[in-house]
Tab-separated table of C-alpha atoms in Angstrom:
chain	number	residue	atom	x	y	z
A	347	UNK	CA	0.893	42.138	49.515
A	348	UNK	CA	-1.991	44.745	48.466
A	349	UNK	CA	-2.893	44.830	45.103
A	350	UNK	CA	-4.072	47.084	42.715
A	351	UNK	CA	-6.850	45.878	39.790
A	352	UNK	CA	-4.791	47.534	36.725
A	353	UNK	CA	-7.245	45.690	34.072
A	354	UNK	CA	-10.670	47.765	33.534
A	355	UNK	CA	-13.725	45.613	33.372
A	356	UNK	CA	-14.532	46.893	30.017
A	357	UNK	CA	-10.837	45.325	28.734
A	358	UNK	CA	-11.506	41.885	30.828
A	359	UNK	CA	-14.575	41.937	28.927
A	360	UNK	CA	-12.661	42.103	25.999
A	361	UNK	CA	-10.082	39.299	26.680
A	362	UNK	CA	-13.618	37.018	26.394
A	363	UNK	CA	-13.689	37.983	22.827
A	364	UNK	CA	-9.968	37.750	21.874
A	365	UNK	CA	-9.197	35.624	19.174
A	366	UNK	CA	-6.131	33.821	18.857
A	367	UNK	CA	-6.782	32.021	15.579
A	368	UNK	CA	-9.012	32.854	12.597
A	369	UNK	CA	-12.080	31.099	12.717
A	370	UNK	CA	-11.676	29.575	9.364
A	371	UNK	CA	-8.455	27.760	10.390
A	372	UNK	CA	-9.458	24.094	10.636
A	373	UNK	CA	-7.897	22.261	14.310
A	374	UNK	CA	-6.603	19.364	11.982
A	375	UNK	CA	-4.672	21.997	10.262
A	376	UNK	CA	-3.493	22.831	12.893
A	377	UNK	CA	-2.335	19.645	14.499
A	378	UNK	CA	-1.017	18.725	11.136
A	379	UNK	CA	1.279	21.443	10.922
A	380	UNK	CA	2.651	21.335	14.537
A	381	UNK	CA	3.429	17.558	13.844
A	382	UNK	CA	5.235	18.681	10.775
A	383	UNK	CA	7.512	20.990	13.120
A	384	UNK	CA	8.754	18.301	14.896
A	385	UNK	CA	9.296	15.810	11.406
A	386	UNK	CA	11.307	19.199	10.307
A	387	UNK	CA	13.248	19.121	13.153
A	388	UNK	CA	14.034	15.367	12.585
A	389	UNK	CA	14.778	15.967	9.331
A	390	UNK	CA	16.834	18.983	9.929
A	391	UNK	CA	19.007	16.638	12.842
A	392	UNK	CA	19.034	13.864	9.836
A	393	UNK	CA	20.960	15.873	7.682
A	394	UNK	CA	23.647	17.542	10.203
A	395	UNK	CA	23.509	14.766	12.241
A	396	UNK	CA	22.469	11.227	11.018
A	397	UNK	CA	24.270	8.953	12.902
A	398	UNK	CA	24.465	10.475	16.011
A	399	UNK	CA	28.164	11.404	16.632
A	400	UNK	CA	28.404	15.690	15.722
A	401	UNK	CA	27.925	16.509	19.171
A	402	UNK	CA	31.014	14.646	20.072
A	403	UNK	CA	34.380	16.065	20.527
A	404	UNK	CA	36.668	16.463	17.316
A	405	UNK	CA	33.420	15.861	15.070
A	406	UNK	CA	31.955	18.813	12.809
A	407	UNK	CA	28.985	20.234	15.221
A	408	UNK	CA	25.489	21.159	13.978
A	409	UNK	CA	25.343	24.614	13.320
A	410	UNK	CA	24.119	27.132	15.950
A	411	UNK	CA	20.956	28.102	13.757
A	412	UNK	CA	19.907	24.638	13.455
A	413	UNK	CA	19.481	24.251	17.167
A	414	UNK	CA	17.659	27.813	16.993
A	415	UNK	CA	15.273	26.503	15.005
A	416	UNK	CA	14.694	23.260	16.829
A	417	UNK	CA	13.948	25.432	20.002
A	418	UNK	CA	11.244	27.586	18.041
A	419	UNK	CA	10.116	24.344	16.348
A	420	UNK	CA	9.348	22.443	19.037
A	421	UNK	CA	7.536	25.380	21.287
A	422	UNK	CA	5.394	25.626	18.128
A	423	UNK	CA	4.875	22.180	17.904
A	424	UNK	CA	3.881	22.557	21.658
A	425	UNK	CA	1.553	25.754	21.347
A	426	UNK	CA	-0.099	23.911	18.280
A	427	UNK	CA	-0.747	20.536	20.231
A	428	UNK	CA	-2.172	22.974	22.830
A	429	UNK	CA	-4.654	25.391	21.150
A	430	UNK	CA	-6.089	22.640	18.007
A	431	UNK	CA	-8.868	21.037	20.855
A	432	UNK	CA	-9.576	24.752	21.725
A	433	UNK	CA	-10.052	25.937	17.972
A	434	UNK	CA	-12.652	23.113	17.496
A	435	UNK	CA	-14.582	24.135	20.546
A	436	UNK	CA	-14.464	27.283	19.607
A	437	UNK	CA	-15.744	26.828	16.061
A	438	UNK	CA	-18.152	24.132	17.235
A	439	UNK	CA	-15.744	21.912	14.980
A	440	UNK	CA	-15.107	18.900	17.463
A	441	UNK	CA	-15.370	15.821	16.362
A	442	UNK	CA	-14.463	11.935	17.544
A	443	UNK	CA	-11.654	12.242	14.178
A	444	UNK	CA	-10.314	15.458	15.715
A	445	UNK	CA	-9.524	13.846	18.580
A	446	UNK	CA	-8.522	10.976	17.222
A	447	UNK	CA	-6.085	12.361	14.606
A	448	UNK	CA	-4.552	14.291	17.253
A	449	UNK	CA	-3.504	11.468	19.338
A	450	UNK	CA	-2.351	9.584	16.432
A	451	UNK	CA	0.123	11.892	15.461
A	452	UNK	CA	0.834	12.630	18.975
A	453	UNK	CA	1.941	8.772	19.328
A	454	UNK	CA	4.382	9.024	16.036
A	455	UNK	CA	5.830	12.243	17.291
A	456	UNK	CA	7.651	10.591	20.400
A	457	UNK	CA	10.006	9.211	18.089
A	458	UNK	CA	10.874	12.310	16.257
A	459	UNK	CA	11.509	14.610	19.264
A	460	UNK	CA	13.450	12.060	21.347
A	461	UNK	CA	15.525	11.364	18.138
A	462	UNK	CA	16.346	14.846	17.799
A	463	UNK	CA	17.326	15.877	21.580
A	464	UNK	CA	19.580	13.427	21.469
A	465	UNK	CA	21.658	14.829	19.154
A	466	UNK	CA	22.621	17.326	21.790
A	467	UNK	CA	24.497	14.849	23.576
A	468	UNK	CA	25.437	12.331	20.950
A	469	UNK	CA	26.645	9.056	21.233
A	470	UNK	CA	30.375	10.357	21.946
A	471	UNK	CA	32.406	9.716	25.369
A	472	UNK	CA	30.337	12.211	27.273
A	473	UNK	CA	27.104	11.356	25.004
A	474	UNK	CA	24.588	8.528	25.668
A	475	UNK	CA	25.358	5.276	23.910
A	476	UNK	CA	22.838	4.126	21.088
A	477	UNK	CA	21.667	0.885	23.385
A	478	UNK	CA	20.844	3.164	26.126
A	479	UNK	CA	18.880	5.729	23.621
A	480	UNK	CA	17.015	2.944	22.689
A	481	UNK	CA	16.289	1.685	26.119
A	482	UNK	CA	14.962	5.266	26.960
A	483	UNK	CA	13.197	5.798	23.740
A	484	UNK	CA	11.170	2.644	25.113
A	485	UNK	CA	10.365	4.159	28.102
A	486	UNK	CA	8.735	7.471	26.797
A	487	UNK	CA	6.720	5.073	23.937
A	488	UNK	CA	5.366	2.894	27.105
A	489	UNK	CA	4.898	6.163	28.874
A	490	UNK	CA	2.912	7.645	25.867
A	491	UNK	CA	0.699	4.234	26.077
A	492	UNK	CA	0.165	4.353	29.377
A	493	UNK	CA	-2.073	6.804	29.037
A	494	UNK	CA	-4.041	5.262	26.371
A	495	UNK	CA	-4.082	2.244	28.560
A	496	UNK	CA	-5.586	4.113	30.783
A	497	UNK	CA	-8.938	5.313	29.284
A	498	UNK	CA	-8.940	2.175	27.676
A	499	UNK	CA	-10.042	0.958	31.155
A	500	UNK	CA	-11.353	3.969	32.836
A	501	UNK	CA	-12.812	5.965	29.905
A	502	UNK	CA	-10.555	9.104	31.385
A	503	UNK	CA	-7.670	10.306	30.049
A	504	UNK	CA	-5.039	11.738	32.344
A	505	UNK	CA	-2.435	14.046	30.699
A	506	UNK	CA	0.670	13.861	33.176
A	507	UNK	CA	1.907	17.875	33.758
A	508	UNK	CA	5.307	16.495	33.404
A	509	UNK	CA	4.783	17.187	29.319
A	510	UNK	CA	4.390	20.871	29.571
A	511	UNK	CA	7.302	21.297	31.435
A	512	UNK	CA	9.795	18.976	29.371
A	513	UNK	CA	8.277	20.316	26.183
A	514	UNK	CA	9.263	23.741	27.380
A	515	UNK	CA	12.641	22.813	28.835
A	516	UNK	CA	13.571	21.001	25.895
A	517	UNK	CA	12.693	23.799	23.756
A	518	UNK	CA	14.822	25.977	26.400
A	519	UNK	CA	18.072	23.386	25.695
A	520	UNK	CA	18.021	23.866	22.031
A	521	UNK	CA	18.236	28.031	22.078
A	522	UNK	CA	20.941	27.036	24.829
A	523	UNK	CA	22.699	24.806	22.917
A	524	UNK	CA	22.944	27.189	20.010
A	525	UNK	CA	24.434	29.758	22.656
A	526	UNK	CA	26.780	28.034	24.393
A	527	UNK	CA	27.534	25.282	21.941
A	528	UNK	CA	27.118	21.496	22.671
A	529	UNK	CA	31.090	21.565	24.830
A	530	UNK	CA	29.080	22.664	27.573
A	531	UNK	CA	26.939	19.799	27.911
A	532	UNK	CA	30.683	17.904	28.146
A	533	UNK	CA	31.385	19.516	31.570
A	534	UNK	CA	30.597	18.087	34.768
A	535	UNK	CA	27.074	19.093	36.187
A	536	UNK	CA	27.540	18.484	39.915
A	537	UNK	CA	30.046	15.901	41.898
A	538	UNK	CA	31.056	14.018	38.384
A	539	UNK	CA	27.379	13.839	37.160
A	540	UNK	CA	27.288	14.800	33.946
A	541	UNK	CA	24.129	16.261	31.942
A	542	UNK	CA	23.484	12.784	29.915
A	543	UNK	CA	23.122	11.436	33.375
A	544	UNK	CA	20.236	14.331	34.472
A	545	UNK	CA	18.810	13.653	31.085
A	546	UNK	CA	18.557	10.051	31.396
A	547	UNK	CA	17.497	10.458	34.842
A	548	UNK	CA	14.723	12.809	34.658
A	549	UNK	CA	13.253	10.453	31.990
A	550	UNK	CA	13.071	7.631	33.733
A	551	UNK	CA	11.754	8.986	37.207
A	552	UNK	CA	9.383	11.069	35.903
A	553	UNK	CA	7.859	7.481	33.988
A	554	UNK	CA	8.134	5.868	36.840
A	555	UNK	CA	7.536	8.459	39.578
A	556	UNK	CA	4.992	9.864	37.765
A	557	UNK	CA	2.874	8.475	34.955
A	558	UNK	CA	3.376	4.662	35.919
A	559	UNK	CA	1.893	5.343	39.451
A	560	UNK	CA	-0.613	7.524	38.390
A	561	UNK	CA	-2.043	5.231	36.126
A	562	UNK	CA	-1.486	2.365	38.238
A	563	UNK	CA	-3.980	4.668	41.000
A	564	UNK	CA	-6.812	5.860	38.333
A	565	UNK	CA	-7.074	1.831	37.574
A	566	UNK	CA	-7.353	0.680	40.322
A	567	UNK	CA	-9.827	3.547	41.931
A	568	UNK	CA	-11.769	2.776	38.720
A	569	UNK	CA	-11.842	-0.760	40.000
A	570	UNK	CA	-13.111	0.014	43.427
A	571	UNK	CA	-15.888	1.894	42.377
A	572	UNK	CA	-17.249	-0.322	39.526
A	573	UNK	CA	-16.438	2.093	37.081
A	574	UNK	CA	-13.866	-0.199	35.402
A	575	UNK	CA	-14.477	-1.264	32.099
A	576	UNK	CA	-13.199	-4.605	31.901
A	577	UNK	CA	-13.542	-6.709	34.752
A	578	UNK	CA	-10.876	-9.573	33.554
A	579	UNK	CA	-7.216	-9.159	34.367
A	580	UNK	CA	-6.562	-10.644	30.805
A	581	UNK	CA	-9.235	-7.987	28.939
A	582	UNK	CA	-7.434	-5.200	31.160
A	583	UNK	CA	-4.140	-5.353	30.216
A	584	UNK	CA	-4.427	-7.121	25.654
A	585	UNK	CA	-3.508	-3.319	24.850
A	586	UNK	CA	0.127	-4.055	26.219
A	587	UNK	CA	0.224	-7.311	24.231
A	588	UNK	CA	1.136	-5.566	20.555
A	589	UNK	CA	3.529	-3.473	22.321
A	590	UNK	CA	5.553	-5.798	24.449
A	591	UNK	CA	5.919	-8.339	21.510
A	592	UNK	CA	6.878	-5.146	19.089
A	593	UNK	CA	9.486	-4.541	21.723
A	594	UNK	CA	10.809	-8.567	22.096
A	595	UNK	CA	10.997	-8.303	18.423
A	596	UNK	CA	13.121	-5.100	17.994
A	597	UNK	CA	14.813	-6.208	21.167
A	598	UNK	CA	15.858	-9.751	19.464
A	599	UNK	CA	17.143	-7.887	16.470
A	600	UNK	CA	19.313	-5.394	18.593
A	601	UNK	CA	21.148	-7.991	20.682
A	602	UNK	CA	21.054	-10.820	17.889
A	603	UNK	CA	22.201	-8.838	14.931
A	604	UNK	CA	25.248	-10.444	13.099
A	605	UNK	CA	26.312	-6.695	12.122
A	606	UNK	CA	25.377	-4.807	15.103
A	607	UNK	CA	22.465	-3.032	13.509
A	608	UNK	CA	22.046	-0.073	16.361
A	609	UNK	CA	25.523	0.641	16.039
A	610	UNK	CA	25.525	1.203	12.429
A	611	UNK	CA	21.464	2.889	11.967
A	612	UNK	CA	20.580	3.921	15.224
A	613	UNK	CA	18.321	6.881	13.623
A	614	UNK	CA	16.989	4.073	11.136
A	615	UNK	CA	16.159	1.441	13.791
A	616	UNK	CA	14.861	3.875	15.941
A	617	UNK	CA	12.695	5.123	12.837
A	618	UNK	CA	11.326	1.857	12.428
A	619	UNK	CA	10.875	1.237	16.087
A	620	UNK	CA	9.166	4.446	16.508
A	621	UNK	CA	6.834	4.329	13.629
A	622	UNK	CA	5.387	0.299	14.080
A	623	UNK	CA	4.733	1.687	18.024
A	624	UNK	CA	2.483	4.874	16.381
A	625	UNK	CA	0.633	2.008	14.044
A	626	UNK	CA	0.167	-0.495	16.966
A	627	UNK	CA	-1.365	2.794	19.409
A	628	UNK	CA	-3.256	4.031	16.931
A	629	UNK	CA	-5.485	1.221	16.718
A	630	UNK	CA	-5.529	1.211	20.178
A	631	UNK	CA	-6.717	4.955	20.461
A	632	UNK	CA	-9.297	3.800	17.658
A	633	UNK	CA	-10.647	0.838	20.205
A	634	UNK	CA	-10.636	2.902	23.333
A	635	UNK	CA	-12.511	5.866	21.686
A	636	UNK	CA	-15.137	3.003	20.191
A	637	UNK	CA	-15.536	1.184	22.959
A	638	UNK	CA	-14.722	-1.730	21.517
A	639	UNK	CA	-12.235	-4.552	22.195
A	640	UNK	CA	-8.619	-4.249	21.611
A	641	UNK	CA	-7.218	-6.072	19.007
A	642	UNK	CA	-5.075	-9.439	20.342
A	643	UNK	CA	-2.245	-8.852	18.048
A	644	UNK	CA	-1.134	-6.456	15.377
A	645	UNK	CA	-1.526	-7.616	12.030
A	646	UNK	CA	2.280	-5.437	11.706
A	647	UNK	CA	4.016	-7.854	13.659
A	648	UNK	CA	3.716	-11.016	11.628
A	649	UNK	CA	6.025	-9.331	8.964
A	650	UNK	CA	8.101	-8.069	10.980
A	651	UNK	CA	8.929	-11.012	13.307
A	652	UNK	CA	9.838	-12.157	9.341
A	653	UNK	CA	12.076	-9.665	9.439
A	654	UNK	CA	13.748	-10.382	12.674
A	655	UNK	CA	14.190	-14.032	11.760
A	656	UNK	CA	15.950	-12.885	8.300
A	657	UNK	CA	17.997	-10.392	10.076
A	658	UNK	CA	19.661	-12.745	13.256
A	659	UNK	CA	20.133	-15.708	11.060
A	660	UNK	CA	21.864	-14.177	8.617
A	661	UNK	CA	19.920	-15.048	5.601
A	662	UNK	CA	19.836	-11.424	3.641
A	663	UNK	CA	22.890	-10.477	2.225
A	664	UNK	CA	22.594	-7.033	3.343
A	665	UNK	CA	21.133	-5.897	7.008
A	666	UNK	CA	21.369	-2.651	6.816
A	667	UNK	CA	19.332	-2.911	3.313
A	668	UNK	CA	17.026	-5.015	4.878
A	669	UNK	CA	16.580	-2.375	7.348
A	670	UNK	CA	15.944	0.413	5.176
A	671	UNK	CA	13.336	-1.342	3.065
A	672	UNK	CA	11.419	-2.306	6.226
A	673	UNK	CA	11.296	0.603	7.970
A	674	UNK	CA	10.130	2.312	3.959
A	675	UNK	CA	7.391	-0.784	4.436
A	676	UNK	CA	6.784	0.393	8.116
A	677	UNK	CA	6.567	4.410	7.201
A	678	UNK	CA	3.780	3.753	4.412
A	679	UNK	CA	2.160	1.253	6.242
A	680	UNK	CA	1.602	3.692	8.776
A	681	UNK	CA	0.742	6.288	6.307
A	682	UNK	CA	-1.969	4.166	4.329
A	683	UNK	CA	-3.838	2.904	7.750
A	684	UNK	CA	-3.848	6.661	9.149
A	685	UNK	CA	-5.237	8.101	5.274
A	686	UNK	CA	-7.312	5.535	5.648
A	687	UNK	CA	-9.257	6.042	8.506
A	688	UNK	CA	-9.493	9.475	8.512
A	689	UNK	CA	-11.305	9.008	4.907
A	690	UNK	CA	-13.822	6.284	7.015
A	691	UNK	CA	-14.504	8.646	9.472
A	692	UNK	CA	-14.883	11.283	7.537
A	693	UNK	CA	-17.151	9.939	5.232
A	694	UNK	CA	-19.200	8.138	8.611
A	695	UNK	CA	-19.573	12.217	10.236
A	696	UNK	CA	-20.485	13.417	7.234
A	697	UNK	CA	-23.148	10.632	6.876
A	698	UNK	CA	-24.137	11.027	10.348
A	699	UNK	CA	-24.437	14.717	10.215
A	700	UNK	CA	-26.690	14.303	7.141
A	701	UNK	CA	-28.862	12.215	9.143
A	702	UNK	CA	-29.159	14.300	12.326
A	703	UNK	CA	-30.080	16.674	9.991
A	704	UNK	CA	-32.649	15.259	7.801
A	705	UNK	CA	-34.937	13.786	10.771
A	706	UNK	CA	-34.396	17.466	12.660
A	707	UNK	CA	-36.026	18.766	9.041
A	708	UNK	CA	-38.612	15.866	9.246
């Protein structure tokens, strides 16, 4: 097919100098607030939806606007997570703590957008039960750390293009969903295979399919070339240590509890689950970007496995307020170790900087 060159030089010229964002808009800002659009959605689900069940037939469904605002939410969420790295390159504003508080929230925010596209499908008869959301919530937190892993042994991070498109199709579903209504996701999609089914499905194969295998191949060409960082199966593979005793633990508590704790909180559990993974990545994201070793265990855990112990034996008097004060411990846990660091490296740059720019001066 011929074409035609409709755009003058002088106006692809001046696409070099568009601006999409003020200069003065810091990238934190901006990573901050698109993480905020997906705690709002949360939030937002929370209230019209705690436990899980309004998508189900004969319940009270969420309201059509709230899924319209979940679907802009979440593609601003998306654009923001996209354009922050490009503000600070643009402003000559990047910075190890950029990067680093970007990938921190990033690992907190699996929890809140796989919490709240579930409540499209619920936990009703053609909705996905809470021990299978759980199960699959664990695969896109393994997925998320995969990646981690990865330039934890490579120094490269590889960005599967599987995100762009769910983040877009997701955000696709929710103006959907507020069209049709959620009944449609009760019919059959093809030969009895219903849309929990695709949902689940496209999950797990595209973890499996396509992040597991990928970083499975950047490993081990790392490894061939003497590029690897650590040489020792054991040094290769602590990151996963934290993580696959945080899941054990959560595990334990989920098949052990006396009052069938996922059944009752899923959103709660999940919370919890969701917010102890962020904690126990970001100090892995804080190692890998130092270059120095990851950290055996996760000083998290002890408390929790506390926890556990209290919950399956039946020692507390309440569960489900044992629960909710953990996961409260959990949240500012979280909160105090990410302030925290970002003051440390804050006050390191500016340090630094002062530095550099003294001995240029001298």
């Amino acid at each position: 097919m011929a074409l035609y060159e409709y755009v003058t030089q002088e106006q692809l010229a001046g696409f070099d100098k568009y601006k999409f964002l003020p200069t003065w808009l810091a990238p934190n800002l901006i990573t901050f607030t698109g993480f905020m659009f997906l705690v709002l959605n949360f939030l937002m689900l929370a209230f019209y939806d705690f436990d899980f069940t309004a998508s189900a037939a004969g319940h009270e469904h969420v309201p059509s606007w709230v899924w319209v605002a979940a679907g802009i939410f979440n593609f601003l969420a998306y654009t923001l997570d996209g354009v922050d790295g490009k503000q600070a390159r643009r402003t000559n504003s990047s910075t190890p703590l950029g990067e680093l508080f970007d990938h921190g929230l990033d690992s907190w925010a699996c929890i809140f957008f796989v919490a709240t596209v579930y409540s499209i499908f619920g936990r009703g008869e053609s909705g996905v039960g809470v021990a299978t959301l759980y199960y699959i919530l664990w695969v896109v937190l393994f997925s998320f750390i995969l990646s981690h892993w990865e330039k934890y042994n490579t120094g490269i991070l590889f960005l599967p293009w599987g995100y762009d498109i769910s983040q877009v199709t997701i955000s696709m579903v929710y103006l959907v969903t507020a069209a049709v209504g959620v009944e449609t996701w009760y019919q059959p999609l093809l030969w009895g295979l219903l849309y929990r089914d695709l949902f689940t499905f496209m999950i797990i194969a595209c973890s499996f399919t396509v992040t597991l295998p990928m970083s499975l191949y950047n490993v081990l060409k790392a490894h061939r070339s003497n590029t690897l960082k650590h040489s020792s199966l054991y040094e290769a593979f602590l990151p996963f240590l934290s993580p696959v005793l945080l899941f054990i633990l959560s595990t334990i508590w989920v098949v052990f509890s006396p009052s069938n704790i996922l059944e009752q909180q899923p959103r709660m559990f999940y919370l919890m689950v969701g917010t102890a993974f962020a904690n126990v990545t970001c100090k892995l994201i804080v190692c890998q970007m130092s270059n120095t070793r990851c950290q055996a265990l996760s000083v998290l855990l002890l408390p929790m496995a506390a926890v556990v112990l209290s919950a399956v034996t039946g020692v507390v008097a309440s569960e489900i307020l044992l629960l909710y004060v953990w996961t409260a411990a959990v949240i500012l846990a979280h909160i105090h170790y990410g302030v925290s660091v970002v003051q440390q490296l804050s006050h390191h740059f500016n340090i630094f900087a002062f530095s550099l720019k003294k001995s240029s001066s001298d």
